[in-house]
Amino acid sequence: MDSLSLPHIHSQLKSKIGCLLPAVVGVGIESSITAHQWEPALVWASLLCLLFGSSLLDDQTVDSDTQPSRQRHVIWNSLPTSRGIRAFFRSVLEGRDTRRILMFLTLNLMFTAVEALYGYFTNSLSLISDASHMLFDCTALAIGLYAAYMSKWRATQTFSYGYGRFEVLSGFVNGVFLVVIAFLVLVEALERLFDPPEINTNQLLLVSVCGFCVNMVGIVFFHEHHTHAHSHGGGECALSGDSSDSHGHAHAANFNMQGIFLHILADTLGSLGVIVSCLVIEWWKWYIIDPLCSLIISVLIVASVIPLLRQSAQTLLQRAPEYMEHSLEEALIDVKRVDGVVSCQRPHFWTFVNDEVVGTLHVSINESADPQVVLKNVSLLLANRGVRKTTVQVQVTRER
């Protein structure tokens, strides 16, 4: 009876259903197209996209960072032989975040193709326009994916700090894109507010529901990046003056993933707004609800993007971490109290990427002090305050 245990039966049923459902969906798509019934064909095709999305969600249950799955090896072996392309996909499939971006990008492209084909066969300009908008979102996902890939490149003589800030730059650019989109929607909504046009909701409601379901897959994928995570680090300092892996508390923020999440959130809110507008127009003929929903959504998008723009811009401008300002002031006071320290000058602290805070400091000591001991004490003190990497220059001040 062990071979017929409940987990075994569940696994067998899941594999059988997983093989059967795509075939059923394929038959539904073929029969609908043959009968020239495009709306059922869109429903079947969207169901196929959601089946693909559900298979992606199953990937979250596997700890792929420690044990590569057999499925990824199959994908890897089927890739083109170009060394650069294979290296790109190898790096993407090995990372948890990059793998999710690639999967959702694929799902988004599939739905975009379905929507564009449906719009072409039904001669619907609105659907073709929405497919173009979805393609723009796919571009944003592609930018985020490549930025995440580049951030893993090793440091070189030219880029001695590495390429980690590409993720910060990508988050900032995606935030700017969202502000531009929200502004355009706001302008259009204000124009329609005084003269709301009549809207045909027959096609919009179906497409919006399908788009909302696809975007919910992305929300599930990236929901953990909508707020700052918290991390604690522990480590040691080196006598060379570089301290790493602080003991302090830091706010970790992946700006690239935040930008991607906000793009998906904006699309989800847009689809939800269209659904509400279609239902209200269908029942009560209140055409003004469409620009009102657009106004609310554009304001919500801007409000959610402003923190991302502000924080990513501060990181790019090498501002001292806002949440560490008081701690750093106290740290400099404590440095002056270290035995042998006469003064400290030119303190510079900034966030390099995510939660990695780095800094440089020039310390003057008296002749009787041991430079190595002072260096170790100052580096350890700053590390305990949350500075991950510190370069301390020690100079002996001679008494006259």
Coordinates of C-alpha atoms in Angstrom, one line a residue:
M1 CA 0.0 0.0 0.0
D2 CA 3.0 2.3 0.4
S3 CA 3.2 2.7 -3.4
L4 CA -0.4 3.9 -3.4
S5 CA 0.0 6.6 -0.8
L6 CA -1.8 9.8 -1.1
P7 CA 1.2 11.9 -2.2
H8 CA 2.0 9.3 -4.9
I9 CA -1.7 9.3 -6.1
H10 CA -1.7 13.1 -6.1
S11 CA 1.5 13.2 -8.1
Q12 CA 0.2 10.7 -10.7
L13 CA -3.2 12.6 -11.0
K14 CA -1.3 15.9 -11.4
S15 CA 0.9 14.6 -14.2
K16 CA -2.1 13.0 -16.0
I17 CA -4.1 16.2 -15.8
G18 CA -1.1 18.3 -16.8
C19 CA -0.8 16.2 -20.0
L20 CA -4.5 16.2 -20.7
L21 CA -5.4 19.9 -20.2
P22 CA -3.2 21.4 -22.9
A23 CA -4.6 18.9 -25.4
V24 CA -8.2 19.9 -24.4
V25 CA -7.3 23.6 -24.7
G26 CA -5.7 23.0 -28.1
V27 CA -8.9 21.3 -29.4
G28 CA -11.0 24.2 -28.0
I29 CA -8.8 26.8 -29.8
E30 CA -8.9 24.8 -33.1
S31 CA -12.7 24.3 -33.0
S32 CA -13.3 28.0 -32.2
I33 CA -11.1 29.3 -35.0
T34 CA -12.7 26.9 -37.4
A35 CA -16.1 28.2 -36.5
H36 CA -14.9 31.8 -36.7
Q37 CA -15.8 32.3 -33.0
W38 CA -13.0 34.6 -31.9
E39 CA -14.1 35.3 -28.3
P40 CA -14.1 31.6 -27.3
A41 CA -10.8 31.3 -29.1
L42 CA -9.4 34.1 -26.9
V43 CA -10.7 32.4 -23.8
W44 CA -9.1 29.1 -24.7
A45 CA -5.8 30.8 -25.6
S46 CA -5.8 32.8 -22.4
L47 CA -6.5 29.5 -20.5
L48 CA -3.4 28.1 -22.2
C49 CA -1.4 31.0 -20.9
L50 CA -2.7 30.6 -17.4
L51 CA -1.9 26.8 -17.5
F52 CA 1.7 27.9 -18.4
G53 CA 1.6 30.4 -15.6
S54 CA 0.5 27.8 -13.1
S55 CA 3.3 25.5 -14.2
L56 CA 5.7 28.4 -13.4
L57 CA 4.2 28.8 -9.9
D58 CA 5.0 25.2 -9.2
D59 CA 8.6 26.1 -9.7
Q60 CA 8.5 28.2 -6.5
T61 CA 8.2 25.0 -4.4
V62 CA 11.6 23.8 -5.5
D63 CA 14.6 25.2 -3.8
S64 CA 16.4 25.6 -7.1
D65 CA 19.3 27.7 -5.7
T66 CA 20.6 24.7 -3.9
Q67 CA 19.4 21.9 -6.2
P68 CA 19.1 22.6 -10.0
S69 CA 16.0 20.9 -11.3
R70 CA 16.0 18.4 -14.1
Q71 CA 13.6 20.7 -16.1
R72 CA 16.2 23.5 -16.2
H73 CA 18.8 21.1 -17.5
V74 CA 16.4 20.1 -20.3
I75 CA 15.8 23.7 -21.2
W76 CA 19.6 24.4 -21.0
N77 CA 20.5 21.6 -23.4
S78 CA 18.0 22.8 -25.9
L79 CA 19.4 26.3 -26.2
P80 CA 21.4 27.6 -29.2
T81 CA 25.0 26.7 -29.3
S82 CA 26.2 30.3 -29.2
R83 CA 28.5 30.7 -26.2
G84 CA 27.2 34.1 -25.3
I85 CA 23.5 33.1 -25.5
R86 CA 24.1 29.9 -23.5
A87 CA 26.1 31.8 -20.8
F88 CA 23.2 34.3 -20.6
F89 CA 20.5 31.7 -20.2
R90 CA 22.7 29.6 -17.8
S91 CA 23.1 32.6 -15.5
V92 CA 19.4 33.5 -15.8
L93 CA 18.1 30.0 -15.0
E94 CA 20.4 29.6 -12.0
G95 CA 19.1 32.7 -10.2
R96 CA 15.7 32.7 -8.5
D97 CA 14.7 36.3 -9.4
T98 CA 16.0 36.2 -12.9
R99 CA 14.3 32.9 -13.6
R100 CA 11.0 34.3 -12.4
I101 CA 11.5 37.4 -14.6
L102 CA 12.2 35.2 -17.7
M103 CA 9.2 33.0 -17.0
F104 CA 6.8 35.9 -16.5
L105 CA 8.2 37.6 -19.6
T106 CA 7.5 34.5 -21.6
L107 CA 3.9 34.4 -20.2
N108 CA 3.4 38.1 -21.0
L109 CA 4.7 37.6 -24.6
M110 CA 2.3 34.7 -25.1
F111 CA -0.7 36.7 -23.9
T112 CA 0.5 39.7 -26.0
A113 CA 0.6 37.5 -29.1
V114 CA -2.9 36.1 -28.3
E115 CA -4.3 39.6 -27.9
A116 CA -2.6 40.9 -31.1
L117 CA -3.9 38.0 -33.2
Y118 CA -7.4 38.3 -31.7
G119 CA -7.4 42.1 -32.5
Y120 CA -6.1 41.4 -36.0
F121 CA -8.8 38.8 -36.9
T122 CA -11.6 40.9 -35.3
N123 CA -10.3 44.2 -36.7
S124 CA -10.3 45.7 -33.2
L125 CA -8.0 48.7 -32.9
S126 CA -8.4 48.8 -29.2
L127 CA -7.1 45.3 -28.7
I128 CA -4.1 45.9 -31.0
S129 CA -3.4 49.1 -29.0
D130 CA -3.5 47.2 -25.8
A131 CA -1.2 44.5 -27.2
S132 CA 1.2 47.3 -28.1
H133 CA 1.0 48.5 -24.5
M134 CA 1.7 44.9 -23.3
L135 CA 4.7 44.8 -25.6
F136 CA 6.0 48.0 -23.9
D137 CA 5.7 46.2 -20.6
C138 CA 7.6 43.2 -22.0
T139 CA 10.3 45.6 -22.9
A140 CA 10.5 46.8 -19.3
L141 CA 10.7 43.2 -18.1
A142 CA 13.5 42.6 -20.6
I143 CA 15.4 45.6 -19.4
G144 CA 15.0 44.3 -15.8
L145 CA 16.1 40.8 -16.8
Y146 CA 19.3 42.0 -18.5
A147 CA 20.1 44.4 -15.7
A148 CA 19.8 41.5 -13.2
Y149 CA 22.1 39.4 -15.5
M150 CA 24.7 42.2 -15.8
S151 CA 24.7 42.8 -12.0
K152 CA 26.3 39.3 -11.6
W153 CA 29.3 40.2 -13.8
R154 CA 32.7 40.2 -12.1
A155 CA 34.5 43.4 -11.3
T156 CA 37.1 44.5 -13.8
Q157 CA 39.9 47.1 -13.8
T158 CA 37.6 49.5 -15.6
F159 CA 34.5 48.8 -13.4
S160 CA 36.4 48.1 -10.2
Y161 CA 33.2 48.1 -8.1
G162 CA 31.5 45.6 -10.3
Y163 CA 28.2 46.0 -12.2
G164 CA 25.8 45.8 -9.3
R165 CA 24.4 49.3 -9.9
F166 CA 22.9 48.3 -13.2
E167 CA 20.0 47.0 -11.1
V168 CA 19.7 50.4 -9.4
L169 CA 19.8 52.1 -12.8
S170 CA 17.2 49.7 -14.2
G171 CA 14.8 50.4 -11.2
F172 CA 15.2 54.1 -11.7
V173 CA 14.5 53.9 -15.5
N174 CA 11.5 51.7 -15.0
G175 CA 10.2 54.1 -12.4
V176 CA 10.6 57.0 -14.9
F177 CA 8.7 54.9 -17.6
L178 CA 5.8 54.4 -15.1
V179 CA 5.6 58.1 -14.3
V180 CA 5.5 58.9 -18.1
I181 CA 2.7 56.4 -18.6
A182 CA 0.8 57.7 -15.6
F183 CA 1.1 61.3 -16.9
L184 CA -0.2 60.3 -20.3
V185 CA -3.1 58.4 -18.8
L186 CA -3.8 61.4 -16.5
V187 CA -3.9 63.8 -19.5
E188 CA -6.2 61.6 -21.5
A189 CA -8.5 61.0 -18.5
L190 CA -8.8 64.8 -17.9
E191 CA -9.8 65.3 -21.5
R192 CA -12.4 62.6 -21.4
L193 CA -13.7 63.7 -18.0
F194 CA -15.5 66.7 -19.6
D195 CA -16.7 64.8 -22.7
P196 CA -16.8 61.0 -21.9
P197 CA -17.1 59.0 -25.1
E198 CA -19.3 56.0 -25.6
I199 CA -17.4 52.7 -25.1
N200 CA -18.2 49.3 -26.5
T201 CA -17.6 46.9 -23.6
N202 CA -18.1 43.6 -25.5
Q203 CA -14.5 42.9 -26.2
L204 CA -12.9 45.0 -23.4
L205 CA -14.4 43.1 -20.5
L206 CA -13.2 39.7 -21.7
V207 CA -9.7 40.9 -22.5
S208 CA -9.4 42.8 -19.2
V209 CA -10.4 39.7 -17.2
C210 CA -7.8 37.6 -19.0
G211 CA -5.2 40.3 -18.6
F212 CA -6.0 40.6 -14.9
C213 CA -5.5 36.8 -14.4
V214 CA -2.1 36.9 -16.2
N215 CA -1.0 39.9 -14.2
M216 CA -2.0 38.1 -10.9
V217 CA 0.6 35.5 -11.8
G218 CA 3.2 38.2 -11.8
I219 CA 1.9 39.6 -8.5
V220 CA 2.3 36.2 -6.9
F221 CA 5.8 36.0 -8.4
F222 CA 7.1 39.4 -7.2
H223 CA 4.9 40.4 -4.3
E224 CA 7.8 40.1 -1.8
H225 CA 9.5 43.0 -3.5
H226 CA 6.8 45.6 -2.9
T227 CA 8.4 46.7 0.4
H228 CA 11.9 46.8 1.8
A229 CA 13.2 43.6 3.3
H230 CA 15.3 43.6 6.4
S231 CA 18.6 41.9 6.8
H232 CA 21.2 41.4 9.5
G233 CA 24.8 40.8 8.6
G234 CA 27.7 39.5 10.6
G235 CA 31.3 39.4 9.8
E236 CA 34.8 40.6 10.7
C237 CA 37.1 43.4 9.8
A238 CA 40.5 43.1 8.1
L239 CA 43.7 44.8 9.3
S240 CA 44.2 46.3 5.8
G241 CA 41.4 48.7 6.6
D242 CA 38.6 47.0 4.7
S243 CA 35.7 45.9 6.9
S244 CA 32.9 43.8 5.4
D245 CA 29.7 42.0 6.3
S246 CA 28.5 44.3 9.1
H247 CA 26.9 43.2 12.3
G248 CA 24.4 46.1 12.0
H249 CA 20.9 46.3 10.8
A250 CA 20.3 47.3 7.1
H251 CA 17.4 47.9 4.9
A252 CA 17.8 45.7 1.7
A253 CA 16.1 47.0 -1.4
N254 CA 16.4 45.5 -4.8
F255 CA 15.3 48.5 -6.9
N256 CA 15.3 46.5 -10.1
M257 CA 12.8 44.0 -8.7
Q258 CA 10.7 46.8 -7.2
G259 CA 10.5 48.5 -10.6
I260 CA 9.3 45.2 -12.2
F261 CA 6.8 44.7 -9.5
L262 CA 5.4 48.2 -9.9
H263 CA 5.1 47.7 -13.6
I264 CA 3.0 44.5 -13.0
L265 CA 1.0 46.3 -10.3
A266 CA 0.2 49.2 -12.6
D267 CA -1.0 46.7 -15.3
T268 CA -3.1 44.9 -12.7
L269 CA -4.7 48.1 -11.5
G270 CA -5.3 49.1 -15.1
S271 CA -7.1 45.8 -15.9
L272 CA -9.1 46.1 -12.7
G273 CA -10.1 49.6 -13.6
V274 CA -11.3 48.5 -17.0
I275 CA -13.3 45.6 -15.5
V276 CA -15.0 48.0 -13.1
S277 CA -15.7 50.5 -15.9
C278 CA -17.1 47.9 -18.2
L279 CA -19.5 46.6 -15.5
V280 CA -20.7 50.0 -14.5
I281 CA -21.2 51.1 -18.2
E282 CA -22.9 47.8 -19.0
W283 CA -25.4 48.2 -16.1
W284 CA -25.9 51.9 -15.6
K285 CA -24.4 53.5 -18.8
W286 CA -22.2 55.8 -16.7
Y287 CA -19.5 56.6 -19.2
I288 CA -17.8 59.0 -16.9
I289 CA -16.6 56.1 -14.8
D290 CA -13.9 55.3 -17.3
P291 CA -12.0 58.6 -17.0
L292 CA -12.6 58.6 -13.2
C293 CA -11.0 55.1 -12.9
S294 CA -8.1 56.2 -15.1
L295 CA -7.5 59.3 -12.9
I296 CA -7.5 57.2 -9.7
I297 CA -5.2 54.6 -11.2
S298 CA -2.7 57.2 -12.5
V299 CA -2.5 58.9 -9.1
L300 CA -2.0 55.5 -7.4
I301 CA 0.8 54.6 -9.9
V302 CA 2.6 57.9 -9.3
A303 CA 2.2 57.6 -5.5
S304 CA 3.7 54.0 -5.5
V305 CA 6.6 54.9 -7.8
I306 CA 7.8 58.1 -6.0
P307 CA 9.6 56.1 -3.2
L308 CA 11.4 54.0 -5.8
L309 CA 12.5 57.0 -7.7
R310 CA 13.6 58.9 -4.6
Q311 CA 15.6 56.0 -3.1
S312 CA 17.2 54.8 -6.4
A313 CA 18.2 58.4 -7.2
Q314 CA 19.7 58.8 -3.8
T315 CA 21.7 55.6 -4.3
L316 CA 22.9 56.7 -7.7
L317 CA 23.9 60.1 -6.3
Q318 CA 25.8 58.3 -3.5
R319 CA 23.9 59.8 -0.7
A320 CA 24.5 58.7 2.8
P321 CA 21.8 56.1 3.8
E322 CA 18.9 58.0 5.2
Y323 CA 18.1 55.4 7.8
M324 CA 21.7 55.4 9.1
E325 CA 22.3 59.2 9.4
H326 CA 22.0 59.3 13.2
S327 CA 24.0 56.0 13.6
L328 CA 26.8 57.4 11.4
E329 CA 27.0 60.6 13.4
E330 CA 27.3 58.6 16.6
A331 CA 29.9 56.4 15.0
L332 CA 32.1 59.3 14.1
I333 CA 31.8 60.6 17.7
D334 CA 32.9 57.1 19.0
V335 CA 35.8 57.0 16.5
K336 CA 37.2 60.2 18.1
R337 CA 37.0 58.4 21.5
V338 CA 39.2 55.5 20.4
D339 CA 42.5 55.4 22.2
G340 CA 45.2 57.2 20.3
V341 CA 42.9 59.0 17.8
V342 CA 43.4 62.7 17.6
S343 CA 40.9 63.5 14.9
C344 CA 39.0 62.1 12.0
Q345 CA 38.5 63.9 8.6
R346 CA 36.8 63.4 5.3
P347 CA 34.2 60.9 6.2
H348 CA 32.3 59.5 3.2
F349 CA 29.5 57.0 3.5
W350 CA 27.1 55.8 0.7
T351 CA 25.0 52.9 -0.4
F352 CA 26.6 51.0 -3.2
V353 CA 23.8 48.6 -4.1
N354 CA 20.9 47.1 -2.1
D355 CA 22.0 46.9 1.5
E356 CA 25.7 47.3 0.9
V357 CA 26.9 50.4 2.7
V358 CA 30.5 51.5 2.1
G359 CA 32.7 54.3 3.4
T360 CA 36.1 55.9 3.6
L361 CA 37.6 57.8 6.6
H362 CA 40.9 59.6 7.3
V363 CA 42.1 59.2 10.9
S364 CA 44.9 61.1 12.6
I365 CA 46.6 59.4 15.6
N366 CA 49.4 60.3 18.0
E367 CA 52.9 58.9 17.9
S368 CA 52.3 56.6 20.9
A369 CA 49.4 54.8 19.3
D370 CA 49.7 51.5 17.4
P371 CA 48.3 52.2 13.8
Q372 CA 47.2 48.5 13.4
V373 CA 45.3 48.5 16.7
V374 CA 43.6 51.8 15.9
L375 CA 42.8 50.6 12.4
K376 CA 41.2 47.4 13.7
N377 CA 39.2 49.2 16.4
V378 CA 37.9 51.9 14.0
S379 CA 37.0 49.4 11.3
L380 CA 35.2 47.2 13.8
L381 CA 33.3 50.1 15.3
L382 CA 32.1 51.2 11.9
A383 CA 31.2 47.6 10.9
N384 CA 29.0 47.4 14.1
R385 CA 27.2 50.5 13.0
G386 CA 26.2 48.9 9.7
V387 CA 29.0 49.9 7.2
R388 CA 29.6 46.8 5.2
K389 CA 32.9 47.9 3.7
T390 CA 35.2 50.5 5.1
T391 CA 38.6 51.9 4.0
V392 CA 40.3 53.7 6.8
Q393 CA 43.5 55.7 6.2
V394 CA 45.6 56.2 9.4
Q395 CA 48.1 59.0 9.6
V396 CA 50.5 59.6 12.5
T397 CA 50.5 63.2 13.8
R398 CA 53.9 64.2 15.1
E399 CA 54.1 66.4 18.2
R400 CA 56.2 69.5 18.0

